[in-house]
PDB file of C-alpha atoms and ligand atoms in Angstrom:
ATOM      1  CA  UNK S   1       0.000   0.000   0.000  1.00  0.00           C
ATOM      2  CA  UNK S   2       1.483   3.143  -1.014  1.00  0.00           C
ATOM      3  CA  UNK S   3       2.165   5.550   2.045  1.00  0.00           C
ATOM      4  CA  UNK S   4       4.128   8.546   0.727  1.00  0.00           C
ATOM      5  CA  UNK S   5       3.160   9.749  -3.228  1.00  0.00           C
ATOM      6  CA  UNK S   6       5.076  12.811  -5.352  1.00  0.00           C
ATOM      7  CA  UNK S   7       3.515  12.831  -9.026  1.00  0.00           C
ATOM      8  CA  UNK S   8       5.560  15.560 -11.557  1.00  0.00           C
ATOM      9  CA  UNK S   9       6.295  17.714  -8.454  1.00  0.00           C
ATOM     10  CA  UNK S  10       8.215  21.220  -9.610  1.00  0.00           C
ATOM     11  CA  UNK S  11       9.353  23.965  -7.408  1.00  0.00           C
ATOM     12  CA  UNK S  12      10.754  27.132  -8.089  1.00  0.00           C
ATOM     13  CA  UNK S  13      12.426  29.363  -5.583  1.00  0.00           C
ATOM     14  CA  UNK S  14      12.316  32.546  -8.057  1.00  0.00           C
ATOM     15  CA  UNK S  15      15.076  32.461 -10.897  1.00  0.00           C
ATOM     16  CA  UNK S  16      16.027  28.812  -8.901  1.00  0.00           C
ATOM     17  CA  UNK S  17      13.996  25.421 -10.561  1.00  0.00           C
ATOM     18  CA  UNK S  18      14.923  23.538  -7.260  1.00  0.00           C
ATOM     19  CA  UNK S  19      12.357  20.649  -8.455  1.00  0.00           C
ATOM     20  CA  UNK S  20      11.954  19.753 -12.268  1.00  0.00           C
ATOM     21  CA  UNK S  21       9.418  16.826 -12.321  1.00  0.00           C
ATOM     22  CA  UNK S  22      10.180  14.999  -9.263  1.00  0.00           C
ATOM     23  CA  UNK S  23       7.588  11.921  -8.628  1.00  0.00           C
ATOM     24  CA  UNK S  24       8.406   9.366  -6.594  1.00  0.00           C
ATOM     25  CA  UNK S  25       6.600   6.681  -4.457  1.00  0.00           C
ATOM     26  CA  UNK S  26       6.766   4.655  -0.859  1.00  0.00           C
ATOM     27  CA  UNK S  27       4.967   1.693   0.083  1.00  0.00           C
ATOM     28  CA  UNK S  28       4.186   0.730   3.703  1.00  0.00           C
ATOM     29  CA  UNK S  29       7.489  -1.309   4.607  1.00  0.00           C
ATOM     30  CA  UNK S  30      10.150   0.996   2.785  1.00  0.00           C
ATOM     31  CA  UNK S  31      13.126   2.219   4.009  1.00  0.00           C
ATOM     32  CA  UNK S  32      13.075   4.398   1.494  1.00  0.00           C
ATOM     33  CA  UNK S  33      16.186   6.887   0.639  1.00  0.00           C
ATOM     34  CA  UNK S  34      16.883   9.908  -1.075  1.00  0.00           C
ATOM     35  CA  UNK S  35      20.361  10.150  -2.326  1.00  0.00           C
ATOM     36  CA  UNK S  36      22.129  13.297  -4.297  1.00  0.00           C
ATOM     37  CA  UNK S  37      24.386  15.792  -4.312  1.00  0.00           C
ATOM     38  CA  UNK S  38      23.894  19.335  -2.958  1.00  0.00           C
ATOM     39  CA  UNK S  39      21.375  21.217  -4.250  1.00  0.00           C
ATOM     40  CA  UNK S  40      19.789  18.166  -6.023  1.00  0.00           C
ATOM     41  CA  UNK S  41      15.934  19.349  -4.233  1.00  0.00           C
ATOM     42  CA  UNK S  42      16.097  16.900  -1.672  1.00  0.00           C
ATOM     43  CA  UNK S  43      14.919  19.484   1.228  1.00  0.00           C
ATOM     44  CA  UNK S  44      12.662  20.684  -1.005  1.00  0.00           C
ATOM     45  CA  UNK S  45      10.725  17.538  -1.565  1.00  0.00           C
ATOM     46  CA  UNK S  46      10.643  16.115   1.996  1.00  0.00           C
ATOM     47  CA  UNK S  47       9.903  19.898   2.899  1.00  0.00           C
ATOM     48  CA  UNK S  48       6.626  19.242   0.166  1.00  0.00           C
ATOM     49  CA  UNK S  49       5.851  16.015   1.425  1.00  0.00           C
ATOM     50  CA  UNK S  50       5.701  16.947   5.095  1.00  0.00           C
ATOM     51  CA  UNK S  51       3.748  19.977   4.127  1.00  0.00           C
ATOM     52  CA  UNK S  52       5.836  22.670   5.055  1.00  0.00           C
ATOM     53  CA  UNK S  53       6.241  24.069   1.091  1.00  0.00           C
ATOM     54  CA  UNK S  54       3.500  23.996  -1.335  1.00  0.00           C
ATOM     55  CA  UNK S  55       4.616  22.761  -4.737  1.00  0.00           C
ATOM     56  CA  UNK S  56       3.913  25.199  -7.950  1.00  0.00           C
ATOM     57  CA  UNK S  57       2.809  21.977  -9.972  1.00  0.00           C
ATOM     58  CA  UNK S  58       2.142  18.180  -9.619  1.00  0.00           C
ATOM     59  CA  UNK S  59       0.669  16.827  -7.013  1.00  0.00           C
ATOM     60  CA  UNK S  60       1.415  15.112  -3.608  1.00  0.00           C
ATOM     61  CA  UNK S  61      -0.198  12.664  -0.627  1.00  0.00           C
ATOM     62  CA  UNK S  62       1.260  11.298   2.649  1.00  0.00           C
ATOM     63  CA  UNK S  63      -0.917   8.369   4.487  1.00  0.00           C
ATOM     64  CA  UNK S  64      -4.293   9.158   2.336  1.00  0.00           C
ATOM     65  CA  UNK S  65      -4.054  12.878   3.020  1.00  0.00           C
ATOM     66  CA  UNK S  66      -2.493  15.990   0.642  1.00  0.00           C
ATOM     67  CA  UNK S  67      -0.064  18.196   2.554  1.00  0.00           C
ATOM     68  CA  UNK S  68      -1.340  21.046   0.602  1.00  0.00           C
ATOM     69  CA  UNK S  69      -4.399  21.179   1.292  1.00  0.00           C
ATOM     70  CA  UNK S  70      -4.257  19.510   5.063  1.00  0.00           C
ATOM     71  CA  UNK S  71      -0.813  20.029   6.402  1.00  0.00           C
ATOM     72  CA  UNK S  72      -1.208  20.190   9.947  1.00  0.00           C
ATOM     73  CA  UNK S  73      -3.247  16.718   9.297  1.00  0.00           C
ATOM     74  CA  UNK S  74      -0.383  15.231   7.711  1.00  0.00           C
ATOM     75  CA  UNK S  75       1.825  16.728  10.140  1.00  0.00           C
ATOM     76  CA  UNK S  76       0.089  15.062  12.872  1.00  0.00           C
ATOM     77  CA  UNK S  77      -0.146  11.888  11.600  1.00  0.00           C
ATOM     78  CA  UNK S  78       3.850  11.630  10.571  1.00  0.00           C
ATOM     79  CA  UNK S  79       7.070  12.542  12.651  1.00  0.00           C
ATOM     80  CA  UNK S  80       9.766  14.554  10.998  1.00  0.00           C
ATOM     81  CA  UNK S  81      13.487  15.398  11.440  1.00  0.00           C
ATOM     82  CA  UNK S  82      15.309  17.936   9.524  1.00  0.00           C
ATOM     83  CA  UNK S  83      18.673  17.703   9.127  1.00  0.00           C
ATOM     84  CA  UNK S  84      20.787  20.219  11.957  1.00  0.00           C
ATOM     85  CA  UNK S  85      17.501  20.459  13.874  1.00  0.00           C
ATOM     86  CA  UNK S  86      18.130  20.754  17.544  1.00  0.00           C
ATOM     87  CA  UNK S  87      15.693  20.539  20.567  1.00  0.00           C
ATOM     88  CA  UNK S  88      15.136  23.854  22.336  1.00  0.00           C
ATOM     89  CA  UNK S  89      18.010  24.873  24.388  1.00  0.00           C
ATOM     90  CA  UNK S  90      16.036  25.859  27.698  1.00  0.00           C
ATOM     91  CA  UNK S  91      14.355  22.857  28.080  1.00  0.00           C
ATOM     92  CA  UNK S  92      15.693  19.437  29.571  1.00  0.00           C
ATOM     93  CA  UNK S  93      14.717  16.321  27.753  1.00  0.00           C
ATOM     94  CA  UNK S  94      12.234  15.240  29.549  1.00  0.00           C
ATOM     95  CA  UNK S  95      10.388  18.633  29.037  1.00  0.00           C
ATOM     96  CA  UNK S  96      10.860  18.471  25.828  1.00  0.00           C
ATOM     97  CA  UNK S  97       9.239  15.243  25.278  1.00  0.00           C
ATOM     98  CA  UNK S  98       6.569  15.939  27.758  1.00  0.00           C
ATOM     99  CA  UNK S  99       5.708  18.820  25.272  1.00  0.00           C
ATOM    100  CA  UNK S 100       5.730  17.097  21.815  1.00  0.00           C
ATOM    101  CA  UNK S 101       3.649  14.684  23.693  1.00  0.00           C
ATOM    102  CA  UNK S 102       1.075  17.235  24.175  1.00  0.00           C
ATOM    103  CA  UNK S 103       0.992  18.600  20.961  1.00  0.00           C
ATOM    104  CA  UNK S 104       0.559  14.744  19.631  1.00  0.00           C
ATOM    105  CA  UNK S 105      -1.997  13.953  22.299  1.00  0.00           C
ATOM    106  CA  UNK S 106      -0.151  11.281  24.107  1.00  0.00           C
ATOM    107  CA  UNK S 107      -1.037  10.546  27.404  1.00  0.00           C
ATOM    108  CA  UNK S 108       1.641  11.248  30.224  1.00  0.00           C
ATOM    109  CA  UNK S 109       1.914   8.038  31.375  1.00  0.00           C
ATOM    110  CA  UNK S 110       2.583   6.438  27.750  1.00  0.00           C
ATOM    111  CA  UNK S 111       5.108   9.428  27.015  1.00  0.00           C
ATOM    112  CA  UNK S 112       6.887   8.464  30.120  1.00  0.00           C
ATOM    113  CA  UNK S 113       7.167   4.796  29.364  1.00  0.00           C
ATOM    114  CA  UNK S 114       8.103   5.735  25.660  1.00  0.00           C
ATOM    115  CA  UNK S 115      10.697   7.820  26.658  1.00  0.00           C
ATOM    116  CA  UNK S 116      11.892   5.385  29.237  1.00  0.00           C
ATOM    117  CA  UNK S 117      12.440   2.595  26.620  1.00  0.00           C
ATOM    118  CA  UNK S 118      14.291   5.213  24.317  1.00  0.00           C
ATOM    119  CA  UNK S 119      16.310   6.701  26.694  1.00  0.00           C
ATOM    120  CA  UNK S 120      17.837   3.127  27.317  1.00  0.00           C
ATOM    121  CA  UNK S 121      17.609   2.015  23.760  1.00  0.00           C
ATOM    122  CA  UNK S 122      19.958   5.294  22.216  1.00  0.00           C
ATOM    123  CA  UNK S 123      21.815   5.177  26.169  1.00  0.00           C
ATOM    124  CA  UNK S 124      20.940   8.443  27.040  1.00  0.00           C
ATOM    125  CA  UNK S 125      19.220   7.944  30.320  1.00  0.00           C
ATOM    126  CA  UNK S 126      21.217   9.872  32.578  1.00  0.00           C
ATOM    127  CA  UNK S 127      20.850  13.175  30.579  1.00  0.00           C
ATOM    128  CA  UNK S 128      17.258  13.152  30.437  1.00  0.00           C
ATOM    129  CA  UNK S 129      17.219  16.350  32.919  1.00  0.00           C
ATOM    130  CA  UNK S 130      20.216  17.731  31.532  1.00  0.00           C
ATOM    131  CA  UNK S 131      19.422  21.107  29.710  1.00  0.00           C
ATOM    132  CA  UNK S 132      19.749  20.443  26.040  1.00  0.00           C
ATOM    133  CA  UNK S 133      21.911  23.325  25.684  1.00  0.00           C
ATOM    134  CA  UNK S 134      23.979  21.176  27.080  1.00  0.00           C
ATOM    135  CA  UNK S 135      24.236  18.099  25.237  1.00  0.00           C
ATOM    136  CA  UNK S 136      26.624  17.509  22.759  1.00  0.00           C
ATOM    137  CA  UNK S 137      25.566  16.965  19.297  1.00  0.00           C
ATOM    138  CA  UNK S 138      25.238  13.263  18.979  1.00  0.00           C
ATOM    139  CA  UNK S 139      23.162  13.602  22.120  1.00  0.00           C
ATOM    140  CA  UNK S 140      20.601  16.379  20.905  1.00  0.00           C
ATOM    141  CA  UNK S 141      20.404  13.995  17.543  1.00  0.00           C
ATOM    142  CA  UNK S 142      19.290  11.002  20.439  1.00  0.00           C
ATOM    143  CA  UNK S 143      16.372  13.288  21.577  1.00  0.00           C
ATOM    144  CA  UNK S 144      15.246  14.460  18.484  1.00  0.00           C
ATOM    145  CA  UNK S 145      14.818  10.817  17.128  1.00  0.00           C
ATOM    146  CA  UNK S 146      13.025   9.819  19.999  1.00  0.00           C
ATOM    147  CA  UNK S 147      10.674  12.749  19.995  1.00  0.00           C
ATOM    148  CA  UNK S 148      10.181  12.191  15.978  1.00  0.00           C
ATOM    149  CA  UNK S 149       8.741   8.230  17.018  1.00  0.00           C
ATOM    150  CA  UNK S 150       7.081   9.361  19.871  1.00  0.00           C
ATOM    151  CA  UNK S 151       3.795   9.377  18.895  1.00  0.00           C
ATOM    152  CA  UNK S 152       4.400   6.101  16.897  1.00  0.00           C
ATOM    153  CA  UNK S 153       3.582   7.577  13.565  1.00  0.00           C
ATOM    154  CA  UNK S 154       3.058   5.517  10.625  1.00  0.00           C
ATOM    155  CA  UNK S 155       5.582   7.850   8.483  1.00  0.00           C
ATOM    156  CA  UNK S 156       9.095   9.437   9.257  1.00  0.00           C
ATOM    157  CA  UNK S 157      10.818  11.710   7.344  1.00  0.00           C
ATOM    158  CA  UNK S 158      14.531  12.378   8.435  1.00  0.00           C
ATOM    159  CA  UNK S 159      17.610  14.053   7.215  1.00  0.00           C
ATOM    160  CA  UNK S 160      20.521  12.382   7.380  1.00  0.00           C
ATOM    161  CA  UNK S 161      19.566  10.120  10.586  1.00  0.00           C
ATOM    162  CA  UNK S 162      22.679   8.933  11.630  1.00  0.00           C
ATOM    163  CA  UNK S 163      24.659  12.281  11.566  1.00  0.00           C
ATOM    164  CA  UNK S 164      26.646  12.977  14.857  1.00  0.00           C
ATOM    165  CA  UNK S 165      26.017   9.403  16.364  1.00  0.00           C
ATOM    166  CA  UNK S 166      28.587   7.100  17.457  1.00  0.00           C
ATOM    167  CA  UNK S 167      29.109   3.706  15.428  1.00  0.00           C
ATOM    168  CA  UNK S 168      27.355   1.763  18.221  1.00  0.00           C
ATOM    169  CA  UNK S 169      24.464   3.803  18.596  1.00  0.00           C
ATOM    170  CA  UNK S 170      24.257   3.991  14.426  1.00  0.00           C
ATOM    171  CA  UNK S 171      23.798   0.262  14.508  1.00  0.00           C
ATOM    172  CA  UNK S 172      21.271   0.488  17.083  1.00  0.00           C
ATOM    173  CA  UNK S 173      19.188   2.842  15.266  1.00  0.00           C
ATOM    174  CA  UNK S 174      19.629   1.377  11.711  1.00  0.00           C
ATOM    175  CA  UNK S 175      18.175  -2.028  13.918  1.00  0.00           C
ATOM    176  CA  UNK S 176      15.289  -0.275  15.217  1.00  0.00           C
ATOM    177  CA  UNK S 177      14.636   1.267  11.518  1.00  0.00           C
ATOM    178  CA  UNK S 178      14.896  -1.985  10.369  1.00  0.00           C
ATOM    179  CA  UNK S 179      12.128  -2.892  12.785  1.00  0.00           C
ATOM    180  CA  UNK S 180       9.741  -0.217  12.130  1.00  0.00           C
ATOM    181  CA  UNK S 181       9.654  -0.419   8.745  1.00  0.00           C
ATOM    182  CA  UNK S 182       9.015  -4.518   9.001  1.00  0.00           C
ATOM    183  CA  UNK S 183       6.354  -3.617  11.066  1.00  0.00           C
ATOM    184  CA  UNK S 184       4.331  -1.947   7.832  1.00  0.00           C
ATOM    185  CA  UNK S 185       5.437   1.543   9.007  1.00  0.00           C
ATOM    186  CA  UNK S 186       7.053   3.956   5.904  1.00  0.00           C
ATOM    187  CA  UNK S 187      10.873   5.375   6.219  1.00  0.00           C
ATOM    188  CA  UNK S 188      11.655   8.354   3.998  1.00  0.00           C
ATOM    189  CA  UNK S 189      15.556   9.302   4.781  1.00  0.00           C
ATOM    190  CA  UNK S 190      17.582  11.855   2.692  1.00  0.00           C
ATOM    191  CA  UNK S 191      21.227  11.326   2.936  1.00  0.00           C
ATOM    192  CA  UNK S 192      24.276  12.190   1.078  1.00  0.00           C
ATOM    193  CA  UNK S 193      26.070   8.942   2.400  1.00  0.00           C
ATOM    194  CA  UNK S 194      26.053   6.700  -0.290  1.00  0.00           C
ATOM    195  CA  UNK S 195      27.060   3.680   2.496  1.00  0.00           C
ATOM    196  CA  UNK S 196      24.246   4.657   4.637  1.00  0.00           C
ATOM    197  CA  UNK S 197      21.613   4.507   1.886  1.00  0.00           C
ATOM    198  CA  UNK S 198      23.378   0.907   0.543  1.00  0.00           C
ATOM    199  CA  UNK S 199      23.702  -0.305   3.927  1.00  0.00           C
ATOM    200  CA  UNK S 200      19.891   0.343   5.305  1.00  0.00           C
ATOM    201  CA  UNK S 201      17.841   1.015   2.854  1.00  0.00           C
ATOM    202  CA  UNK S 202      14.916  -0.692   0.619  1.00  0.00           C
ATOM    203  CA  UNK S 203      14.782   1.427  -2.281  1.00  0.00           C
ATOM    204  CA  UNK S 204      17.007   4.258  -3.121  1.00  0.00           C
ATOM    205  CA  UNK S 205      15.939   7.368  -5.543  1.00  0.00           C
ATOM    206  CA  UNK S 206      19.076   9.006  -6.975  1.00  0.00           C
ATOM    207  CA  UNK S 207      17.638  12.692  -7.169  1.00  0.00           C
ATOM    208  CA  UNK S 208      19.789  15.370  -9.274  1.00  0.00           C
ATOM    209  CA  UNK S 209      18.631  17.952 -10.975  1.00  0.00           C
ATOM    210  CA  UNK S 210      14.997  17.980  -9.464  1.00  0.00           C
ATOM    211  CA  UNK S 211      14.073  14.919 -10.381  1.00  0.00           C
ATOM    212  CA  UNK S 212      14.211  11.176  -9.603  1.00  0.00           C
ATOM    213  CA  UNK S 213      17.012  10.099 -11.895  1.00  0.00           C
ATOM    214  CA  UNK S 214      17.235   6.499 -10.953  1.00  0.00           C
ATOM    215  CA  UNK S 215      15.384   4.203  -8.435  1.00  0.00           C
ATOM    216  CA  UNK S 216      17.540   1.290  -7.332  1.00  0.00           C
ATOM    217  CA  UNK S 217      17.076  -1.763  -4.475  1.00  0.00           C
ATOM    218  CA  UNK S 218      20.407  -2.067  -2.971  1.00  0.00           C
ATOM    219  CA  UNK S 219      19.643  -5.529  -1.817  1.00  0.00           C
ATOM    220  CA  UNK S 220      19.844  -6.536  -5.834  1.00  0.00           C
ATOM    221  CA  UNK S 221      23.325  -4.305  -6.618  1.00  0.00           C
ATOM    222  CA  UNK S 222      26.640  -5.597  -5.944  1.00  0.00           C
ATOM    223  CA  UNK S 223      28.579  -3.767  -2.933  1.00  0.00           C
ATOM    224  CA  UNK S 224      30.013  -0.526  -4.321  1.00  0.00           C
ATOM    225  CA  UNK S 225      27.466  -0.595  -7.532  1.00  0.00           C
ATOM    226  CA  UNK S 226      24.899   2.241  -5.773  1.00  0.00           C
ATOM    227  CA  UNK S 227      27.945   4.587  -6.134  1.00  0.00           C
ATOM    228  CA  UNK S 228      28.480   3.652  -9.528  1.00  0.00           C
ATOM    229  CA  UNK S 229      25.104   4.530 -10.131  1.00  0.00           C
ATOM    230  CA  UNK S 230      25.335   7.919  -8.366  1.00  0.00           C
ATOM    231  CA  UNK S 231      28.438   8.604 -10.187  1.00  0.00           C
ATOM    232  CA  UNK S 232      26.428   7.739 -14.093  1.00  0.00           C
ATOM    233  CA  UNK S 233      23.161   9.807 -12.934  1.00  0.00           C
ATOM    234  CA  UNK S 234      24.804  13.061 -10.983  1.00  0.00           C
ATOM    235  CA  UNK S 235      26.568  14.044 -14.542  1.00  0.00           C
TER     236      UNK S 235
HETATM  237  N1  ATP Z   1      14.718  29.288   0.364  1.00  0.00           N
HETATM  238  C1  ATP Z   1      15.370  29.187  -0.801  1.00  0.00           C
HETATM  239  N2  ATP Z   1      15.517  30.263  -1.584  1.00  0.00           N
HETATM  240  C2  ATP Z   1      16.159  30.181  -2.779  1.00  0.00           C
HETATM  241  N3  ATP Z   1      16.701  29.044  -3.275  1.00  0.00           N
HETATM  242  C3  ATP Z   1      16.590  27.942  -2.513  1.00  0.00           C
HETATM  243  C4  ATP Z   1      15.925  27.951  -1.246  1.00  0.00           C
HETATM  244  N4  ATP Z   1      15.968  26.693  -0.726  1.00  0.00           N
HETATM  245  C5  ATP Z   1      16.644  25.947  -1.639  1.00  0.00           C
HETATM  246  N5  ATP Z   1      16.993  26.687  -2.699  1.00  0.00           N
HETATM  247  C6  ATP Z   1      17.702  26.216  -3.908  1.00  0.00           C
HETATM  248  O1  ATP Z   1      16.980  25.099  -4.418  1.00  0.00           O
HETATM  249  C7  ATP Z   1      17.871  24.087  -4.854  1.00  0.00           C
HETATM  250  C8  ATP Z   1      17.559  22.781  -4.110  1.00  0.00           C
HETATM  251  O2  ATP Z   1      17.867  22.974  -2.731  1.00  0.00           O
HETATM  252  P1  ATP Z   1      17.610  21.857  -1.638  1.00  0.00           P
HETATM  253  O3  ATP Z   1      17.929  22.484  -0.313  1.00  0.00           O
HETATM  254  O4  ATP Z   1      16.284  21.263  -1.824  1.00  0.00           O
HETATM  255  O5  ATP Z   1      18.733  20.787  -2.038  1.00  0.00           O
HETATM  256  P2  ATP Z   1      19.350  19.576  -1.204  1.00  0.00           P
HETATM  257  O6  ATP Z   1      19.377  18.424  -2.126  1.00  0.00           O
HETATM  258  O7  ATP Z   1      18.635  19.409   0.071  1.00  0.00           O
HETATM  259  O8  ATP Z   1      20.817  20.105  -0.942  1.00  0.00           O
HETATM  260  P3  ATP Z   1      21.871  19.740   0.235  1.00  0.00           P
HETATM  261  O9  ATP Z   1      22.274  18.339  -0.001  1.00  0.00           O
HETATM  262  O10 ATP Z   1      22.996  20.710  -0.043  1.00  0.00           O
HETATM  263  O11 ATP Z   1      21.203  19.978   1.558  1.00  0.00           O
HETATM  264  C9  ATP Z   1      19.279  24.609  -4.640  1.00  0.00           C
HETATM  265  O12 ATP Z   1      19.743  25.153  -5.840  1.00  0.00           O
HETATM  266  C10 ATP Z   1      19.091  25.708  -3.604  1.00  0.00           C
HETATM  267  O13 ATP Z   1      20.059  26.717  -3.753  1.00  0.00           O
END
């Protein structure tokens, strides 16, 4: 079932055609990734798809619903992480996840047990009252892909998810991703790591120019072919 649709998607940031004709498509169970150089659009899509940018043309739908026209629906029923986010300085973590539980309508007591389970999962239990000012980056990243699961949503969209995390915790998280998306739920990464997309990921789109240039399953490429592949489509 398809969870996350773009169909001849264009975006123009005035004299800048940042999409082209981008379509693309995610079924329930993809780890899906979006792999391309800089400036290929790839903010600009998961920016469309998580309605935070209307397109200028084509059209778009995330779990049954059109960010355009209902994007604080679609942003409740998905969790997102852009890439450099960070979780507000002058609150601990624990007050920080206490309010995104709110806003999702979580109850306390399942927010606290959540969090609990996280906290040990990505080992960051003994800085849950630490002010997040205070966390180093690979930390901050911790909280902010706990609060993006939270609410269990049946969609992520992240930017480069394992950025700032120590080779243990990456395998722990590229696990649980593994998990999630097994259990039906949709994965939509963007990364520039050609290794991260080959090593975790169902499907990979190689975006450049504004467009989906090739789609590729890793699982059926030799090791090293996805960067061939980047390498023949970037150019
Ligand atoms: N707010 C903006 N105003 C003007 N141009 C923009 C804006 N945001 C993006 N662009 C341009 O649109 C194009 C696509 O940018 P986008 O950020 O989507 O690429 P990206 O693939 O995410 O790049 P990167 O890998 O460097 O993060 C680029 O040429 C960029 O300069």
């Amino acid at each position: 079932m398809t969870a996350i649709r773009a169909d001849g998607v264009a975006k123009s940031y005035g004299d800048v055609q940042a999409l082209t004709d981008l379509s693309l498509s995610v079924e329930r169970g993809d780890l899906f990734g979006v792999l391309g150089p800089n400036g290929a659009g790839k903010t600009t899509t998961m920016e469309i798809l998580t309605g935070q940018l209307d397109p200028d043309t084509g059209s778009v739908e995330v779990l049954g619903t059109d960010p355009t026209t209902d994007p604080v629906e679609v942003r409740r029923q998905i969790g997102i992480l852009p890439e450099q986010e960070s979780p507000p300085s002058f609150l601990t973590p624990r007050e920080y996840f206490s309010f995104v539980g709110r806003v999702r309508d979580v109850p306390d007591a399942t927010v606290e047990s959540r969090v609990a389970e996280w906290a040990d999962r990505l080992s960051f239990r003994a800085k849950l009252d630490t002010l997040c000012s205070d966390l180093s980056r690979g930390q901050q990243q911790k909280v902010m892909i706990t609060a993006a699961f939270l609410h269990e949503p049946e969609a992520v969209f992240i930017d480069e998810p394992l950025a700032n995390l120590d080779p243990i915790v990456q395998e722990t998280v590229k696990e649980f991703f593994e998990s999630y998306r097994a259990d039906g739920n949709a994965l939509f990464l963007s990364t520039h790591h050609i290794e991260v997309a080959e090593s975790i990921c169902t499907r990979v789109a190689i975006v450049a120019d504004g467009r989906v240039q090739r789609e590729r399953r890793p699982a059926e490429l030799g090791e090293g072919s996805l960067l061939d592949e980047f390498l023949a489509n970037i150019r």
